[in-house]
mmCIF file of C-alpha atoms in Angstrom:
data_model
loop_
_atom_site.group_PDB
_atom_site.id
_atom_site.type_symbol
_atom_site.label_atom_id
_atom_site.label_comp_id
_atom_site.label_asym_id
_atom_site.label_seq_id
_atom_site.Cartn_x
_atom_site.Cartn_y
_atom_site.Cartn_z
ATOM 1 C CA MET A 1 -0.047 0.088 -0.264
ATOM 2 C CA LYS A 2 1.270 3.740 -0.885
ATOM 3 C CA PHE A 3 1.309 6.358 1.637
ATOM 4 C CA ILE A 4 1.774 10.193 1.289
ATOM 5 C CA GLU A 5 2.416 12.722 3.227
ATOM 6 C CA LEU A 6 -0.076 15.759 3.474
ATOM 7 C CA THR A 7 -0.715 18.435 5.450
ATOM 8 C CA LEU A 8 -4.204 18.441 6.003
ATOM 9 C CA LYS A 9 -6.737 21.190 7.963
ATOM 10 C CA ASN A 10 -10.435 22.324 8.198
ATOM 11 C CA HIS A 11 -12.567 19.268 7.393
ATOM 12 C CA THR A 12 -15.881 18.127 6.716
ATOM 13 C CA ILE A 13 -16.986 14.944 7.443
ATOM 14 C CA VAL A 14 -20.067 13.567 4.919
ATOM 15 C CA HIS A 15 -21.321 10.496 7.763
ATOM 16 C CA GLY A 16 -23.776 9.043 4.991
ATOM 17 C CA PHE A 17 -27.542 10.241 4.441
ATOM 18 C CA ASP A 18 -30.632 10.902 6.331
ATOM 19 C CA ALA A 19 -34.204 9.423 5.917
ATOM 20 C CA ARG A 20 -35.089 11.730 3.167
ATOM 21 C CA ASN A 21 -31.427 10.700 1.791
ATOM 22 C CA GLN A 22 -29.723 14.450 2.712
ATOM 23 C CA GLU A 23 -26.035 14.540 3.672
ATOM 24 C CA ILE A 24 -25.607 13.894 6.918
ATOM 25 C CA ILE A 25 -22.261 16.475 8.071
ATOM 26 C CA GLU A 26 -20.174 17.323 10.211
ATOM 27 C CA GLU A 27 -17.712 20.710 9.979
ATOM 28 C CA VAL A 28 -14.264 20.749 11.640
ATOM 29 C CA THR A 29 -12.397 23.388 11.802
ATOM 30 C CA VAL A 30 -8.825 23.401 13.852
ATOM 31 C CA ALA A 31 -6.216 25.638 15.038
ATOM 32 C CA SER A 32 -3.768 24.646 13.040
ATOM 33 C CA PRO A 33 -2.764 22.048 10.471
ATOM 34 C CA SER A 34 -1.153 18.814 11.023
ATOM 35 C CA LYS A 35 1.169 16.155 8.543
ATOM 36 C CA LYS A 36 -1.021 12.603 7.765
ATOM 37 C CA LEU A 37 -0.327 9.843 6.181
ATOM 38 C CA VAL A 38 -2.565 9.263 3.379
ATOM 39 C CA ALA A 39 -3.301 5.858 1.711
ATOM 40 C CA VAL A 40 -3.548 6.867 -1.921
ATOM 41 C CA ASP A 41 -5.826 3.765 -2.302
ATOM 42 C CA ARG A 42 -8.527 5.962 -0.314
ATOM 43 C CA ILE A 43 -8.406 9.006 -2.434
ATOM 44 C CA LEU A 44 -11.352 9.792 -4.344
ATOM 45 C CA SER A 45 -10.466 12.883 -5.683
ATOM 46 C CA VAL A 46 -8.219 16.525 -5.592
ATOM 47 C CA SER A 47 -9.240 19.371 -6.566
ATOM 48 C CA GLN A 48 -7.417 22.894 -6.477
ATOM 49 C CA LYS A 49 -8.174 23.262 -2.194
ATOM 50 C CA PHE A 50 -9.535 19.817 -1.288
ATOM 51 C CA ILE A 51 -8.856 16.089 -1.173
ATOM 52 C CA LEU A 52 -11.756 13.608 -0.956
ATOM 53 C CA ILE A 53 -10.669 10.500 1.594
ATOM 54 C CA LYS A 54 -13.133 7.575 1.929
ATOM 55 C CA TYR A 55 -13.068 5.564 5.215
ATOM 56 C CA ALA A 56 -14.546 2.839 7.235
ATOM 57 C CA TYR A 57 -18.395 2.742 7.494
ATOM 58 C CA ASP A 58 -18.720 4.950 3.952
ATOM 59 C CA ARG A 59 -17.842 8.098 5.663
ATOM 60 C CA VAL A 60 -16.094 10.475 3.227
ATOM 61 C CA ILE A 61 -13.762 13.722 4.326
ATOM 62 C CA TYR A 62 -12.765 16.254 2.289
ATOM 63 C CA TRP A 63 -9.895 17.332 3.819
ATOM 64 C CA GLU A 64 -8.467 21.461 3.340
ATOM 65 C CA TYR A 65 -4.512 20.154 1.880
ATOM 66 C CA LEU A 66 -1.526 23.214 2.189
ATOM 67 C CA GLU A 67 0.604 21.573 -0.357
ATOM 68 C CA GLU A 68 0.379 22.851 -4.608
ATOM 69 C CA TYR A 69 -2.354 20.986 -6.357
ATOM 70 C CA GLU A 70 0.410 20.336 -8.618
ATOM 71 C CA SER A 71 2.987 18.564 -6.418
ATOM 72 C CA VAL A 72 -0.062 16.637 -5.064
ATOM 73 C CA LYS A 73 -0.517 15.052 -8.573
ATOM 74 C CA LYS A 74 2.962 13.943 -8.714
ATOM 75 C CA MET A 75 2.766 12.156 -5.472
ATOM 76 C CA ILE A 76 -0.523 10.324 -6.535
ATOM 77 C CA THR A 77 0.414 8.990 -9.657
#
């Protein structure tokens, strides 16, 4: 399994869906960014500002990352 190191900050956790099929969302704001090792096979999408990572129990998290977009692209390919 390949891992990359990213500096991650604020994030949005999608916990699933309610009875009306609306996303259950939790917004998390942190005081300072932290470095994390991320398994490449858990990455679903990367944009200029966010990286979407899947977790257990069908949860996904949209993380803000501090690295340059092009650097992240190179790390995951």
